[in-house]
Short mmCIF file of C-alpha atoms in Angstrom, two decimals:
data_model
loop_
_atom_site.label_atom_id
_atom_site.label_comp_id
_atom_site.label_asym_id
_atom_site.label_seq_id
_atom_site.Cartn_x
_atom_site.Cartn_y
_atom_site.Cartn_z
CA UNK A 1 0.71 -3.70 13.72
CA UNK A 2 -1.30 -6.46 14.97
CA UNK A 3 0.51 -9.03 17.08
CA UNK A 4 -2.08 -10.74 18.98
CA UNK A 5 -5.81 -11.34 18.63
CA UNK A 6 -8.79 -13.81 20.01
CA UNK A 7 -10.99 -15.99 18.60
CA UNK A 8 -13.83 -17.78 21.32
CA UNK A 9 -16.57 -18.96 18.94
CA UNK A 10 -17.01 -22.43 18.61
CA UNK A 11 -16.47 -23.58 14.80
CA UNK A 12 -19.52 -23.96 14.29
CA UNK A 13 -20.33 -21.05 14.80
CA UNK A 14 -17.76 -20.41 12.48
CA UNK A 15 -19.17 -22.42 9.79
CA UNK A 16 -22.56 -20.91 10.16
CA UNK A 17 -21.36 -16.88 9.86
CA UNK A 18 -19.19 -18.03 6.55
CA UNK A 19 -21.05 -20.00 5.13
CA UNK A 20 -18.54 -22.35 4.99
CA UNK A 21 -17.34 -26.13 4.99
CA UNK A 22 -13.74 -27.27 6.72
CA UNK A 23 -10.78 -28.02 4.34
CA UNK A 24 -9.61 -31.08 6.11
CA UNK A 25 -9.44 -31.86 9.27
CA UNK A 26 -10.27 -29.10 11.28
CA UNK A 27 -9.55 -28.89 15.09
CA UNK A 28 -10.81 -25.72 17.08
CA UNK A 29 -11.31 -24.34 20.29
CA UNK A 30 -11.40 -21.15 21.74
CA UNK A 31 -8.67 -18.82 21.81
CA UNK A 32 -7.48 -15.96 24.12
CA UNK A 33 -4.34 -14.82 23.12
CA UNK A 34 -3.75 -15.32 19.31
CA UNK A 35 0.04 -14.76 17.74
CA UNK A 36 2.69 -14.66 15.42
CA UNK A 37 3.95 -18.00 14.17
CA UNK A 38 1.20 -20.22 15.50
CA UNK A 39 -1.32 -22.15 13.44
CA UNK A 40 -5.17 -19.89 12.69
CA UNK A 41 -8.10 -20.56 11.18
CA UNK A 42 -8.55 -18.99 8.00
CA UNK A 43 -11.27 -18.44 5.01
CA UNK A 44 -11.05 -18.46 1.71
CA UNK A 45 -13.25 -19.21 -1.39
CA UNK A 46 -12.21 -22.48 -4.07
CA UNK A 47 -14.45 -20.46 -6.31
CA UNK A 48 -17.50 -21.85 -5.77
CA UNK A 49 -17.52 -22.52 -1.74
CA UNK A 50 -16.01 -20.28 1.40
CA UNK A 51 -14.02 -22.82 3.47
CA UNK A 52 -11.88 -22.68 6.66
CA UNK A 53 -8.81 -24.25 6.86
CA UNK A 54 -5.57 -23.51 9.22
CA UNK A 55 -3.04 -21.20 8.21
CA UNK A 56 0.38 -20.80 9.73
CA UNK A 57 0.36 -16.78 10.70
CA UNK A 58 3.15 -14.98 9.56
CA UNK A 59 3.44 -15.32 5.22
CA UNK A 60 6.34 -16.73 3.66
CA UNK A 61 6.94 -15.48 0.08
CA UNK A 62 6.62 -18.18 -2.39
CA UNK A 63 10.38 -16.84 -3.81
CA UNK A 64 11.77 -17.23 -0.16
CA UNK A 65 14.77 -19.46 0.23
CA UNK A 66 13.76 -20.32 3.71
CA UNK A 67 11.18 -20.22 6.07
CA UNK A 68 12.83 -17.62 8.19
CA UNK A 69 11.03 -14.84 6.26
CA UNK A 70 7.61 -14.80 8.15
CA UNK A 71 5.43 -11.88 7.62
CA UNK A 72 2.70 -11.40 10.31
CA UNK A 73 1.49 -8.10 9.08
CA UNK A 74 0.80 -6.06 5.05
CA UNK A 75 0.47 -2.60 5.37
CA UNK A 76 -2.55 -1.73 2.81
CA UNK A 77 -0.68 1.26 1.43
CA UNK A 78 2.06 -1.32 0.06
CA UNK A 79 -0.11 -4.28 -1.02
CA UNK A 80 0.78 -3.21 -4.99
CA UNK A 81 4.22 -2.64 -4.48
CA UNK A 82 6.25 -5.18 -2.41
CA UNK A 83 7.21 -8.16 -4.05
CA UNK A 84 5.88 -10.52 -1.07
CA UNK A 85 2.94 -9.50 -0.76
CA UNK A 86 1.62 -8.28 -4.84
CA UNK A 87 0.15 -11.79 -6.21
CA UNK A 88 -1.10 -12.69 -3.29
CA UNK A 89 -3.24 -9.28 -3.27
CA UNK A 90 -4.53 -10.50 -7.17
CA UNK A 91 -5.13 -13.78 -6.07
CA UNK A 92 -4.71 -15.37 -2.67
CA UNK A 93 -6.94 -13.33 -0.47
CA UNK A 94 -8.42 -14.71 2.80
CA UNK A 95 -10.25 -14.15 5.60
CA UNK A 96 -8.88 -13.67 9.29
CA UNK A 97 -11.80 -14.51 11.98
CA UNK A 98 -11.58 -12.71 15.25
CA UNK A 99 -13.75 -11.14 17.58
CA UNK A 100 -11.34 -8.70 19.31
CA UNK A 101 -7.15 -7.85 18.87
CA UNK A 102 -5.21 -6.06 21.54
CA UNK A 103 -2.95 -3.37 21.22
CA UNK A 104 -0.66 -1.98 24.25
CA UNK A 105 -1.22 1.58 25.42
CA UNK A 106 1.46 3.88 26.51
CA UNK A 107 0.80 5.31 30.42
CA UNK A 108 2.36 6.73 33.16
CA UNK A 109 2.84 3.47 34.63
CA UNK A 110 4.28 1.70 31.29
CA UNK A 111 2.71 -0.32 28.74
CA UNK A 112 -1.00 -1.50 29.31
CA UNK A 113 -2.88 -3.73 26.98
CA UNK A 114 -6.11 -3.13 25.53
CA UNK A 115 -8.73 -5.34 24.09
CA UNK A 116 -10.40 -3.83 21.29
CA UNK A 117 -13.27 -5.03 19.59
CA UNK A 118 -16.70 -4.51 18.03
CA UNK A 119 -19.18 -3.06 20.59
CA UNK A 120 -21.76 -6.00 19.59
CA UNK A 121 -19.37 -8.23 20.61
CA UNK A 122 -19.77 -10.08 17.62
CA UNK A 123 -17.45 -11.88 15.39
CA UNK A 124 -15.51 -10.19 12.59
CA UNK A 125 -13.26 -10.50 9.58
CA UNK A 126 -9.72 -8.97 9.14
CA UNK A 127 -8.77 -9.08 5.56
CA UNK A 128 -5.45 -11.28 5.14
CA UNK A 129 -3.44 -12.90 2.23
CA UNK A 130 -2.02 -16.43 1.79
CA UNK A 131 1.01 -18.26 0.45
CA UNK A 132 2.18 -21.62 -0.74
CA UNK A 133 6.04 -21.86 0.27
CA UNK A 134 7.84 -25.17 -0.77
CA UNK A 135 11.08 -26.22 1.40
CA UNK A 136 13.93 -27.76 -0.55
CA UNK A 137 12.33 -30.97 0.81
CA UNK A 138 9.08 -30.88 -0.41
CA UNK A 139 7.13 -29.69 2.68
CA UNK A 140 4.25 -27.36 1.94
CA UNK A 141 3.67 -24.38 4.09
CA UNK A 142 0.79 -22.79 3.58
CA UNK A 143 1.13 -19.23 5.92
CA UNK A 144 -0.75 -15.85 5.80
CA UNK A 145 -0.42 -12.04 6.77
CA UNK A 146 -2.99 -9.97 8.38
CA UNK A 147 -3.16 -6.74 6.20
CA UNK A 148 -3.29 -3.90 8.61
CA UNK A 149 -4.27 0.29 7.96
CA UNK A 150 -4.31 3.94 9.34
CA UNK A 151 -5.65 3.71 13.60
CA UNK A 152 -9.42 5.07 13.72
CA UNK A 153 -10.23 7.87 15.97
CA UNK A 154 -10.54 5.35 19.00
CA UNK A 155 -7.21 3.04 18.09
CA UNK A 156 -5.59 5.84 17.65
CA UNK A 157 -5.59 6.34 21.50
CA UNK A 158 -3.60 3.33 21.43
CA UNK A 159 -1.67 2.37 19.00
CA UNK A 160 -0.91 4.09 15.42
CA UNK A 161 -2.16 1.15 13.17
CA UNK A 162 -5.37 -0.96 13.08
CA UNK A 163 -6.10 -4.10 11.47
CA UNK A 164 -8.68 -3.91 8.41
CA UNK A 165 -11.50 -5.06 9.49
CA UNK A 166 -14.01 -5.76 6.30
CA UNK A 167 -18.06 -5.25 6.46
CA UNK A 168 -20.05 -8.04 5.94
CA UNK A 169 -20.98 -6.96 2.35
CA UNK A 170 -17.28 -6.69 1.80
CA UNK A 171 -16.53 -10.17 2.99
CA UNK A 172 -17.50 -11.60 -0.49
CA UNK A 173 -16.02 -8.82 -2.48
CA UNK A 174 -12.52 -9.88 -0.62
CA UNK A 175 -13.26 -13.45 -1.22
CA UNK A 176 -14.44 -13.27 -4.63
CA UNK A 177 -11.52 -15.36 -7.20
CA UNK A 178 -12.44 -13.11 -10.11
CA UNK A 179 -11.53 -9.79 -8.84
CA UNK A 180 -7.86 -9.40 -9.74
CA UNK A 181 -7.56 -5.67 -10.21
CA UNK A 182 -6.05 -4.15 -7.27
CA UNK A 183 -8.32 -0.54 -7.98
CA UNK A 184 -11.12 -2.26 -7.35
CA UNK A 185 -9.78 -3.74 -3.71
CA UNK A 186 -7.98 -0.44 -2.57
CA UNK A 187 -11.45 0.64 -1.21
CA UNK A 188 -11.95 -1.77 0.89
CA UNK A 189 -8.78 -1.22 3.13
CA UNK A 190 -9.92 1.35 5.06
CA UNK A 191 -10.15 1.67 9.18
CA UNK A 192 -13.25 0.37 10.91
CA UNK A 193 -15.71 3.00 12.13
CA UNK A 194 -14.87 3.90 15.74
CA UNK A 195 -18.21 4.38 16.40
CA UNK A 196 -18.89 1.00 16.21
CA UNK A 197 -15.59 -0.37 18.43
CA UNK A 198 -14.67 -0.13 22.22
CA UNK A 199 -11.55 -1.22 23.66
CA UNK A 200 -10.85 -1.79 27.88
CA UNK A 201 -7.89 -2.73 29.64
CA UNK A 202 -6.72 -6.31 30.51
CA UNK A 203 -4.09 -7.85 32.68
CA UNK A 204 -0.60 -7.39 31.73
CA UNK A 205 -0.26 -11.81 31.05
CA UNK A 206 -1.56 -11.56 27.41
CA UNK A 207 2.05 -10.38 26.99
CA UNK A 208 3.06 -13.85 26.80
CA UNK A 209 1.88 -15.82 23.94
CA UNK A 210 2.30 -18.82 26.42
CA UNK A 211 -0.59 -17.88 28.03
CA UNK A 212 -3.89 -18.50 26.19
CA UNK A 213 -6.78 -18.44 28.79
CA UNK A 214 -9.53 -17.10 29.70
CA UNK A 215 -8.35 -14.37 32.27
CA UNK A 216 -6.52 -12.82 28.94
CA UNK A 217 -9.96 -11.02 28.25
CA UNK A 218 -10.41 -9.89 31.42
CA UNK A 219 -11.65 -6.80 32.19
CA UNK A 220 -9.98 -4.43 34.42
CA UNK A 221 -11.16 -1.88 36.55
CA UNK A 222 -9.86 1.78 34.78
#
């Protein structure tokens, strides 16, 4: 599972680590407590160009008769199989920026969240998919999943699932419009080294996806 995440970079900072142009009109500022439902920043690649765009989070199968079917996460293991989730995997594959996710850990004293993220500090890509689902109206919503995988030996502390979190040399791979054969993705759906993650505590707010400030990635004492 992965129900909440952060993004702080500026976007253009953004466009400078992907390489990327906007699609549209592109507004941006940093975030502290990332979830389901709400609009994200996405990449993907027209074939020729990587370009960020906003995504509603949670993926509504084009087949859907409503919108009430909202997927936030794909568990790798599945991608081939379930019927939301299997063209997308072929052909609508995205990028998810972040540069941490937090998970809630199980103590004596009940449920504490953790920020976990790369020990650099530095931004990363989850892997996601996207949709097109048309309403009976017309409207276009145009949602995606983050695909998530087996905890690594540090999330595993935490929580049982991780998000995938792709290399930088797998970014294009992930991207890449010509790569249809799911054999050749599997690979790359694998957890992050722990070695290069850390994860610390932060205050209990985060909890509510009302509350997107600062203080959300602060660190408390152990």
């Amino acid at each position: 599972m992965c129900g909440r995440y952060t993004l702080t970079v500026t976007l253009d900072e953004l466009m400078v680590h992907f390489y990327s142009s906007l699609s549209g009109l592109v507004r941006h500022q940093p975030r502290f407590n990332i979830s389901p439902s709400q609009t994200v920043l996405a990449v993907i690649n027209d074939g020729v160009h990587n370009r960020i765009g906003p995504l509603k989070w949670g993926l509504i199968p084009s087949w859907s008769k409503d919108d009430k079917t909202a997927l936030a996460n794909a568990r790798a293991e599945t991608l081939k199989d379930k019927p939301a989730f299997k063209v997308p995997f072929a052909r609508k594959r995205c990028l998810i920026p972040a540069d941490s996710f937090f998970e809630w850990k199980k103590t004596e004293a009940g449920k504490q969240p953790m920020r976990i993220m790369l020990k650099s500090g530095k931004l990363f890509s989850m892997a996601g998919l996207y949709e097109t689902w048309i309403a009976p109206d017309g409207q276009k919503i145009n949602s995606c999943t983050i695909i998530t995988t087996t905890a690594n030996s540090l999330v595993a502390g935490i929580h049982h699932r991780m998000p995938v979190i792709l290399s930088p040399q797998d970014e294009a791979v992930w991207l890449n419009r010509n790569i249809h054969d799911p054999e050749a993705l599997m690979p790359l759906l694998k957890p992050f080294p722990a070695e290069e993650m850390k994860a610390y505590p932060v205050p209990s707010l985060v909890g509510n996806a009302k509350n997107d400030v600062p203080e959300c990635i602060q660190q408390l004492a152990p």
